[in-house]
CSV table of C-alpha atoms and ligand atoms in Angstrom, one decimal:
chain,number,residue,atom,x,y,z
A,133,UNK,CA,-6.7,118.4,40.4
A,134,UNK,CA,-4.5,116.5,38.0
A,135,UNK,CA,-1.9,114.0,39.3
A,136,UNK,CA,1.1,115.9,40.6
A,137,UNK,CA,4.7,115.4,39.6
A,138,UNK,CA,7.7,115.5,42.0
A,139,UNK,CA,11.3,115.6,40.8
A,140,UNK,CA,13.4,113.6,43.3
A,141,UNK,CA,17.1,114.4,43.5
A,142,UNK,CA,19.8,112.5,45.3
A,143,UNK,CA,23.1,114.3,45.1
A,144,UNK,CA,26.4,112.5,45.9
A,145,UNK,CA,29.8,114.1,45.8
A,146,UNK,CA,30.2,113.4,42.0
A,147,UNK,CA,26.8,112.1,41.0
A,148,UNK,CA,23.1,113.0,40.9
A,149,UNK,CA,20.5,110.3,40.8
A,150,UNK,CA,17.1,111.6,39.8
A,151,UNK,CA,13.5,110.4,39.1
A,152,UNK,CA,10.3,112.1,38.1
A,153,UNK,CA,7.5,110.6,40.2
A,154,UNK,CA,3.9,111.0,39.2
A,155,UNK,CA,1.5,110.4,42.1
A,156,UNK,CA,-0.9,108.4,39.9
A,157,UNK,CA,1.7,106.2,38.0
A,158,UNK,CA,3.4,103.1,39.4
A,159,UNK,CA,6.5,103.6,37.2
A,160,UNK,CA,8.6,106.7,36.9
A,161,UNK,CA,8.1,108.7,33.6
A,162,UNK,CA,11.8,109.7,33.8
A,163,UNK,CA,14.8,108.5,35.8
A,164,UNK,CA,18.5,108.7,35.4
A,165,UNK,CA,22.0,109.3,36.7
A,166,UNK,CA,24.6,112.0,36.1
A,167,UNK,CA,28.0,110.6,37.1
A,168,UNK,CA,31.7,111.5,37.2
A,169,UNK,CA,30.6,115.1,37.7
A,170,UNK,CA,33.4,117.6,37.7
A,171,UNK,CA,35.6,115.4,35.5
A,172,UNK,CA,36.2,115.3,31.7
A,173,UNK,CA,34.2,112.0,31.7
A,174,UNK,CA,31.1,113.5,33.2
A,175,UNK,CA,28.0,111.9,31.6
A,176,UNK,CA,24.2,112.0,32.0
A,177,UNK,CA,22.2,108.8,31.5
A,178,UNK,CA,18.4,108.8,31.5
A,179,UNK,CA,15.4,106.7,30.7
A,180,UNK,CA,12.3,108.4,29.4
A,181,UNK,CA,9.5,105.8,29.2
A,182,UNK,CA,11.2,102.8,27.6
A,183,UNK,CA,13.9,104.8,25.8
A,184,UNK,CA,17.4,105.0,27.2
A,185,UNK,CA,19.8,107.8,26.3
A,186,UNK,CA,23.2,109.2,27.3
A,187,UNK,CA,24.8,112.6,26.9
A,188,UNK,CA,28.5,113.4,27.5
A,189,UNK,CA,28.8,116.6,29.5
A,190,UNK,CA,32.6,117.0,29.9
A,191,UNK,CA,33.6,119.0,32.9
A,192,UNK,CA,30.0,119.6,34.0
A,193,UNK,CA,29.5,119.9,37.8
A,194,UNK,CA,26.2,119.6,39.6
A,195,UNK,CA,24.6,122.9,38.4
A,196,UNK,CA,25.4,122.2,34.8
A,197,UNK,CA,24.1,118.7,35.1
A,198,UNK,CA,20.8,119.9,36.6
A,199,UNK,CA,20.6,122.5,33.8
A,200,UNK,CA,20.7,119.6,31.3
A,201,UNK,CA,18.2,117.4,33.1
A,202,UNK,CA,15.6,120.2,33.8
A,203,UNK,CA,14.2,120.3,30.2
A,204,UNK,CA,14.0,116.5,30.3
A,205,UNK,CA,12.1,116.6,33.5
A,206,UNK,CA,9.8,119.3,32.3
A,207,UNK,CA,9.0,117.5,29.1
A,208,UNK,CA,8.3,114.2,30.9
A,209,UNK,CA,6.1,116.2,33.4
A,210,UNK,CA,4.1,117.8,30.5
A,211,UNK,CA,5.5,121.2,31.6
A,212,UNK,CA,4.3,120.9,35.2
A,213,UNK,CA,6.6,119.9,38.1
A,214,UNK,CA,4.9,120.6,41.4
A,215,UNK,CA,7.9,120.3,43.8
A,216,UNK,CA,11.3,118.9,44.4
A,217,UNK,CA,12.3,116.3,47.0
A,218,UNK,CA,15.9,116.1,48.0
A,219,UNK,CA,17.5,113.2,49.8
A,220,UNK,CA,19.7,114.5,52.6
A,221,UNK,CA,21.8,112.0,54.5
A,222,UNK,CA,22.2,113.5,58.0
A,223,UNK,CA,19.6,115.5,59.8
A,224,UNK,CA,21.2,115.1,63.2
A,225,UNK,CA,18.8,115.5,66.1
A,226,UNK,CA,17.3,118.6,64.6
A,227,UNK,CA,15.1,116.9,62.0
A,228,UNK,CA,12.5,114.3,63.1
A,229,UNK,CA,10.8,114.4,59.8
A,230,UNK,CA,10.9,115.8,56.3
A,231,UNK,CA,10.5,119.6,55.9
A,232,UNK,CA,10.1,122.4,53.4
A,233,UNK,CA,13.5,123.9,52.7
A,234,UNK,CA,13.9,127.4,54.1
A,235,UNK,CA,17.0,129.5,55.0
A,236,UNK,CA,16.8,128.1,58.6
A,237,UNK,CA,16.6,124.5,57.3
A,238,UNK,CA,19.6,125.1,55.1
A,239,UNK,CA,21.5,126.5,58.0
A,240,UNK,CA,20.7,123.4,60.1
A,241,UNK,CA,21.7,121.0,57.3
A,242,UNK,CA,25.0,122.9,57.1
A,243,UNK,CA,25.4,122.7,60.9
A,244,UNK,CA,25.1,118.9,60.6
A,245,UNK,CA,27.8,118.7,57.9
A,246,UNK,CA,30.5,117.7,60.5
A,247,UNK,CA,28.4,114.5,61.2
A,248,UNK,CA,28.4,113.5,57.5
A,249,UNK,CA,31.3,115.3,55.8
A,250,UNK,CA,31.2,113.2,52.7
A,251,UNK,CA,27.4,113.5,52.2
A,252,UNK,CA,25.8,116.6,53.5
A,253,UNK,CA,28.0,119.1,51.5
A,254,UNK,CA,27.1,117.2,48.3
A,255,UNK,CA,23.4,117.3,49.2
A,256,UNK,CA,23.7,121.1,49.8
A,257,UNK,CA,25.3,121.6,46.4
A,258,UNK,CA,22.2,119.9,44.9
A,259,UNK,CA,19.8,122.0,46.9
A,260,UNK,CA,21.6,125.2,46.0
A,261,UNK,CA,21.7,124.3,42.3
A,262,UNK,CA,18.0,123.3,42.3
A,263,UNK,CA,17.0,126.6,43.9
A,264,UNK,CA,19.1,128.5,41.3
A,265,UNK,CA,17.2,126.8,38.6
A,266,UNK,CA,13.7,126.3,40.1
A,267,UNK,CA,13.4,129.3,42.5
A,268,UNK,CA,9.6,129.3,42.4
A,269,UNK,CA,9.2,125.6,43.2
A,270,UNK,CA,8.7,124.3,46.8
A,271,UNK,CA,11.6,122.0,47.8
A,272,UNK,CA,11.6,119.5,50.5
A,273,UNK,CA,14.5,117.8,52.4
A,274,UNK,CA,14.0,114.1,53.3
A,275,UNK,CA,16.5,112.9,55.8
A,276,UNK,CA,18.0,109.4,56.0
A,277,UNK,CA,18.2,109.8,59.8
A,278,UNK,CA,14.7,111.3,60.5
A,279,UNK,CA,12.8,108.0,60.7
A,280,UNK,CA,15.1,106.8,63.5
A,281,UNK,CA,14.5,109.8,65.7
A,282,UNK,CA,11.8,107.7,67.5
A,283,UNK,CA,14.5,105.4,69.0
A,284,UNK,CA,14.5,105.4,72.8
A,285,UNK,CA,17.5,106.8,74.6
A,286,UNK,CA,18.7,103.4,75.6
A,287,UNK,CA,19.0,102.5,72.0
A,288,UNK,CA,20.6,105.7,70.7
A,289,UNK,CA,23.2,106.5,73.4
A,290,UNK,CA,26.8,105.2,73.3
A,291,UNK,CA,28.4,104.3,76.7
A,292,UNK,CA,30.8,107.2,76.6
A,293,UNK,CA,31.0,110.3,78.8
A,294,UNK,CA,27.8,112.3,78.8
A,295,UNK,CA,29.4,115.6,77.6
A,296,UNK,CA,30.3,113.9,74.3
A,297,UNK,CA,26.6,113.5,73.7
A,298,UNK,CA,25.4,116.8,75.2
A,299,UNK,CA,28.1,119.0,73.7
A,300,UNK,CA,29.3,117.1,70.6
A,301,UNK,CA,26.3,115.2,69.4
A,302,UNK,CA,28.0,111.8,69.8
A,303,UNK,CA,25.1,109.3,69.6
A,304,UNK,CA,23.5,106.8,67.3
A,305,UNK,CA,21.4,108.3,64.5
A,306,UNK,CA,20.8,105.5,62.0
A,307,UNK,CA,20.4,105.7,58.2
A,308,UNK,CA,18.4,104.2,55.3
A,309,UNK,CA,15.3,105.5,57.2
A,310,UNK,CA,13.4,106.2,54.0
A,311,UNK,CA,13.8,102.6,52.9
A,312,UNK,CA,13.0,101.0,56.3
A,313,UNK,CA,9.9,103.2,56.5
A,314,UNK,CA,8.8,102.4,53.0
A,315,UNK,CA,9.2,98.6,53.2
A,316,UNK,CA,7.6,98.3,56.7
A,317,UNK,CA,4.6,100.2,55.5
A,318,UNK,CA,4.4,98.1,52.3
A,319,UNK,CA,4.7,94.9,54.3
A,320,UNK,CA,1.7,95.9,56.4
A,321,UNK,CA,-0.3,96.6,53.2
A,322,UNK,CA,0.8,93.2,51.7
A,323,UNK,CA,-0.3,91.3,54.9
A,324,UNK,CA,-3.4,93.3,55.6
A,325,UNK,CA,-2.1,94.4,59.0
A,326,UNK,CA,-2.6,97.9,60.3
A,327,UNK,CA,0.7,99.8,60.2
A,328,UNK,CA,0.0,101.2,63.7
A,329,UNK,CA,-0.3,97.7,65.1
A,330,UNK,CA,2.4,95.8,63.4
A,331,UNK,CA,6.0,94.9,64.3
A,332,UNK,CA,8.8,94.2,61.8
A,333,UNK,CA,12.5,93.4,61.5
A,334,UNK,CA,13.8,94.9,58.3
A,335,UNK,CA,17.1,94.2,56.5
A,336,UNK,CA,18.1,96.8,53.9
A,337,UNK,CA,21.0,95.0,52.1
A,338,UNK,CA,22.6,97.0,49.2
A,339,UNK,CA,26.0,98.5,48.9
A,340,UNK,CA,25.3,99.9,52.4
A,341,UNK,CA,23.5,97.5,54.8
A,342,UNK,CA,21.4,98.0,57.9
A,343,UNK,CA,18.8,96.3,60.0
A,344,UNK,CA,15.9,98.0,61.8
A,345,UNK,CA,13.2,97.2,64.4
A,346,UNK,CA,9.9,98.9,63.4
A,347,UNK,CA,7.1,99.0,66.0
A,348,UNK,CA,3.7,100.4,64.9
A,349,UNK,CA,5.3,102.4,62.1
A,350,UNK,CA,8.2,103.8,64.2
A,351,UNK,CA,11.9,102.9,64.3
A,352,UNK,CA,12.9,101.5,67.8
A,353,UNK,CA,16.4,100.5,66.9
A,354,UNK,CA,18.7,100.2,63.9
A,355,UNK,CA,22.2,98.9,63.3
A,356,UNK,CA,23.9,102.0,61.8
A,357,UNK,CA,25.1,104.5,64.3
A,358,UNK,CA,26.6,108.0,64.4
A,359,UNK,CA,27.8,107.3,60.8
A,360,UNK,CA,26.8,104.7,58.2
A,361,UNK,CA,29.9,102.6,59.1
A,362,UNK,CA,28.5,100.9,62.2
A,363,UNK,CA,26.8,97.5,62.2
A,364,UNK,CA,26.6,95.0,59.4
A,365,UNK,CA,29.3,93.9,56.9
A,366,UNK,CA,28.7,96.0,53.7
A,367,UNK,CA,30.1,96.2,50.2
A,368,UNK,CA,33.3,98.0,51.1
A,369,UNK,CA,32.5,99.0,54.7
A,370,UNK,CA,33.7,96.9,57.7
A,371,UNK,CA,30.7,97.5,59.9
A,372,UNK,CA,31.5,96.9,63.6
A,373,UNK,CA,35.1,96.4,64.6
A,374,UNK,CA,36.7,96.7,68.0
A,375,UNK,CA,37.1,100.5,68.5
A,376,UNK,CA,40.6,99.8,69.8
A,377,UNK,CA,41.6,98.7,66.2
A,378,UNK,CA,42.3,102.4,65.5
A,379,UNK,CA,44.9,102.8,68.2
A,380,UNK,CA,46.4,99.4,67.4
A,381,UNK,CA,46.9,100.2,63.7
A,382,UNK,CA,48.3,103.6,64.6
A,383,UNK,CA,50.8,102.1,67.1
A,384,UNK,CA,51.8,99.1,65.1
A,385,UNK,CA,51.7,100.3,61.5
A,386,UNK,CA,51.9,104.1,62.1
A,387,UNK,CA,48.6,104.6,60.1
A,388,UNK,CA,47.0,108.1,60.2
A,389,UNK,CA,43.3,108.5,61.0
A,390,UNK,CA,42.7,109.2,57.3
A,391,UNK,CA,44.3,105.9,56.3
A,392,UNK,CA,42.2,104.0,58.9
A,393,UNK,CA,39.0,105.8,57.8
A,394,UNK,CA,39.7,104.9,54.2
A,395,UNK,CA,40.5,101.3,55.0
A,396,UNK,CA,37.3,100.8,57.0
A,397,UNK,CA,35.0,102.6,54.6
A,398,UNK,CA,36.5,101.7,51.2
A,399,UNK,CA,38.7,98.6,51.4
A,400,UNK,CA,36.8,96.4,53.9
A,401,UNK,CA,33.5,94.6,54.0
A,402,UNK,CA,32.8,92.0,51.2
A,403,UNK,CA,35.7,93.5,49.2
A,404,UNK,CA,38.2,93.2,52.0
A,405,UNK,CA,37.1,89.8,53.2
A,406,UNK,CA,37.0,88.2,49.7
A,407,UNK,CA,40.0,90.0,48.2
A,408,UNK,CA,37.9,89.9,45.1
A,409,UNK,CA,34.9,92.2,44.9
A,410,UNK,CA,32.3,94.2,46.8
A,411,UNK,CA,29.6,92.9,44.5
A,412,UNK,CA,27.5,90.1,45.9
A,413,UNK,CA,26.7,88.7,42.4
A,414,UNK,CA,30.4,88.3,41.7
A,415,UNK,CA,31.0,86.7,45.1
A,416,UNK,CA,28.0,84.3,44.5
A,417,UNK,CA,29.5,83.0,41.3
A,418,UNK,CA,33.1,82.8,42.7
A,419,UNK,CA,31.7,80.9,45.8
A,420,UNK,CA,30.1,78.3,43.6
A,421,UNK,CA,33.5,77.7,41.9
A,422,UNK,CA,35.2,77.4,45.3
A,423,UNK,CA,36.9,80.7,45.8
A,424,UNK,CA,37.9,80.7,49.5
A,425,UNK,CA,37.7,84.5,49.9
A,426,UNK,CA,34.3,84.6,48.4
A,427,UNK,CA,33.0,81.7,50.5
A,428,UNK,CA,34.3,83.4,53.7
A,429,UNK,CA,32.9,86.8,52.7
A,430,UNK,CA,29.5,85.3,52.1
A,431,UNK,CA,29.5,83.4,55.4
A,432,UNK,CA,30.6,86.4,57.5
A,433,UNK,CA,28.0,88.6,55.8
A,434,UNK,CA,25.1,86.2,56.6
A,435,UNK,CA,26.2,85.4,60.1
A,436,UNK,CA,26.7,89.0,61.1
A,437,UNK,CA,23.3,89.9,59.5
A,438,UNK,CA,21.6,87.1,61.5
A,439,UNK,CA,23.3,88.2,64.7
A,440,UNK,CA,22.1,91.8,64.1
A,441,UNK,CA,18.5,90.7,63.4
A,442,UNK,CA,18.5,88.6,66.6
A,443,UNK,CA,19.7,91.7,68.5
A,444,UNK,CA,17.1,93.9,66.9
A,445,UNK,CA,14.4,91.5,68.1
A,446,UNK,CA,15.0,92.9,71.7
A,447,UNK,CA,13.2,96.0,70.6
A,448,UNK,CA,10.1,94.2,69.4
A,449,UNK,CA,7.1,93.3,71.6
A,450,UNK,CA,6.0,90.8,68.9
A,451,UNK,CA,7.1,89.8,65.4
A,452,UNK,CA,4.8,90.1,62.4
A,453,UNK,CA,7.5,89.4,59.9
A,454,UNK,CA,11.1,89.8,58.7
A,455,UNK,CA,11.6,91.9,55.6
A,456,UNK,CA,14.5,91.7,53.1
A,457,UNK,CA,15.1,94.6,50.8
A,458,UNK,CA,17.9,96.4,48.8
A,459,UNK,CA,19.9,95.0,45.9
A,460,UNK,CA,21.1,91.9,47.8
A,461,UNK,CA,17.9,91.5,50.0
A,462,UNK,CA,15.6,91.6,46.9
A,463,UNK,CA,17.7,89.4,44.7
A,464,UNK,CA,19.8,86.9,46.6
A,465,UNK,CA,17.8,83.8,47.7
A,466,UNK,CA,21.2,82.4,48.9
A,467,UNK,CA,21.8,85.2,51.4
A,468,UNK,CA,18.2,85.0,52.6
A,469,UNK,CA,18.4,81.3,53.1
A,470,UNK,CA,21.8,81.2,54.7
A,471,UNK,CA,20.9,84.0,57.1
A,472,UNK,CA,17.8,82.3,58.3
A,473,UNK,CA,19.8,79.1,59.0
A,474,UNK,CA,21.5,81.1,61.7
A,475,UNK,CA,18.1,82.1,63.2
A,476,UNK,CA,16.8,78.6,64.1
A,477,UNK,CA,15.6,79.7,67.5
A,478,UNK,CA,13.1,82.0,65.8
A,479,UNK,CA,11.6,79.0,63.9
A,480,UNK,CA,12.1,80.6,60.5
A,481,UNK,CA,11.6,78.2,57.6
A,482,UNK,CA,11.6,79.1,53.9
A,483,UNK,CA,9.5,77.9,51.1
A,484,UNK,CA,12.5,77.4,48.7
A,485,UNK,CA,10.4,77.8,45.6
A,486,UNK,CA,8.9,81.1,46.8
A,487,UNK,CA,12.4,82.2,47.9
A,488,UNK,CA,13.8,81.5,44.4
A,489,UNK,CA,10.9,83.3,42.7
A,490,UNK,CA,11.6,86.6,44.6
A,491,UNK,CA,14.2,88.4,42.5
A,492,UNK,CA,14.4,91.3,40.0
A,493,UNK,CA,11.5,93.4,41.6
A,494,UNK,CA,9.3,90.4,42.4
A,495,UNK,CA,8.3,90.6,46.1
A,496,UNK,CA,6.1,88.4,48.3
A,497,UNK,CA,6.0,86.1,51.3
A,498,UNK,CA,8.6,83.3,51.2
A,499,UNK,CA,8.1,81.4,54.5
A,500,UNK,CA,7.1,77.8,54.7
A,501,UNK,CA,4.1,76.7,56.7
A,502,UNK,CA,4.5,77.1,60.5
A,503,UNK,CA,7.3,79.7,60.2
A,504,UNK,CA,7.0,83.4,61.1
A,505,UNK,CA,6.4,85.6,58.0
A,506,UNK,CA,9.4,86.3,55.8
A,507,UNK,CA,8.9,88.9,53.1
A,508,UNK,CA,10.8,90.2,50.2
A,509,UNK,CA,9.8,93.8,49.6
A,510,UNK,CA,11.4,95.9,46.8
A,511,UNK,CA,12.3,99.2,48.3
A,512,UNK,CA,11.4,102.5,46.5
A,513,UNK,CA,13.2,105.4,48.2
A,514,UNK,CA,12.3,107.8,45.4
A,515,UNK,CA,8.6,107.0,45.8
A,516,UNK,CA,8.9,107.6,49.6
A,517,UNK,CA,10.7,110.9,49.1
A,518,UNK,CA,8.0,112.0,46.6
A,519,UNK,CA,5.3,110.9,49.1
A,520,UNK,CA,6.9,113.0,51.9
A,521,UNK,CA,7.2,115.9,49.5
A,522,UNK,CA,3.6,115.7,48.4
A,523,UNK,CA,2.5,115.5,52.0
A,524,UNK,CA,4.3,118.8,52.7
A,525,UNK,CA,2.8,120.5,49.6
A,526,UNK,CA,-0.7,119.7,51.1
A,527,UNK,CA,0.0,121.4,54.4
B,130,AMP,P1,21.9,98.5,45.9
B,130,AMP,O1,22.9,99.4,46.7
B,130,AMP,O2,20.6,98.4,46.7
B,130,AMP,O3,21.7,98.9,44.5
B,130,AMP,O4,22.5,97.0,45.9
B,130,AMP,C1,23.7,96.7,45.4
B,130,AMP,C2,24.1,95.3,45.7
B,130,AMP,O5,23.0,94.4,45.3
B,130,AMP,C3,25.4,94.8,45.1
B,130,AMP,O6,26.2,94.1,46.1
B,130,AMP,C4,24.9,93.8,44.1
B,130,AMP,O7,25.8,92.8,44.0
B,130,AMP,C5,23.7,93.3,44.8
B,130,AMP,N1,22.8,92.5,43.8
B,130,AMP,C6,22.1,93.0,42.8
B,130,AMP,N2,21.5,92.0,42.1
B,130,AMP,C7,21.9,90.9,42.7
B,130,AMP,C8,21.6,89.5,42.5
B,130,AMP,N3,20.9,89.1,41.5
B,130,AMP,N4,22.1,88.6,43.4
B,130,AMP,C9,22.9,89.0,44.4
B,130,AMP,N5,23.2,90.3,44.7
B,130,AMP,C10,22.7,91.2,43.8
């Protein structure tokens, strides 16, 4: 059998990220991004091999963008795409793993839309468009939440009245599951430990950030909750705040729920604290030149991350290593170093040269002698989605 090709699609409300994954090749033959969909500025960017190209597609929505990228994907796949893997953000309690998309699966994803009103409807648009164009191909849904369905009840329940859980699905679900799963498996490979007998703390630090405790290949706790707002300081998201903040802002400033949601999701985090930017690279530069907001944002980010990792350690029977991943985790030696300074009780010490070396896709172990392992592991959510899709084609 020749090596199979999977088209991986990640639909946002106005964008589609895509990659063609060949099971025998380490790099993607094709990858790209359609953005500003539905607007006059809609544009498709792609990279085929080493060649980068763009095409303006004014007014194009998801279906029209997929129509444009289909011939590109077919060409890059030599005319043979074997399946499509869709990232779906919220699987609720219904989905404990990836699954072939059927009418029942679509109905269940729709039923979860209340839990992720910004994400699941966009994911569904992508799935509908892909079925309209590739009706004959098997399509698989890979959920951000599914990996965390192994959390024990004491980790996933909120201390609120039971009927809110039983009748209204109020519980912690966790996100970034594809990434936590991928990097913990990869760390086991890198250290020659069996996945089924290894314990990791993982920190996925991108625009969204979360930590996870992974025991023998299963998630036992994670920092995001019912929605991707809980937990760490993120690019524009606040992470944890006192839940009474909502009523306080309503009483004192007369803010509506929509205003509060917007502030916590879009105007907070690194952006809100620094008053400058949600981008860690910008903050790093500004911090060096003494910008007080950037210095504070960096400090709060690292301290809160360390606190979350220390909390996650409660879910581990032993620690085989701490893993950094995501745009910040893979690139910022300063964040890694400052975070570990807050975790002295764990005895973490970094090899500063190894720490500095791990950037731009270079991974490896970065601890000094005598310290528990610390690893930088580049994440690859597209590869993990393709692996899940391939596994279901084999069934
Ligand atoms: P992601 O969502 O995984 O693409 O990560 C985006 C985040 O990674 C942004 O906050 C970027 O500032 C950050 N990032 C990317 N490269 C670097 C770098 N060299 N140093 C610090 N942060 C970086």
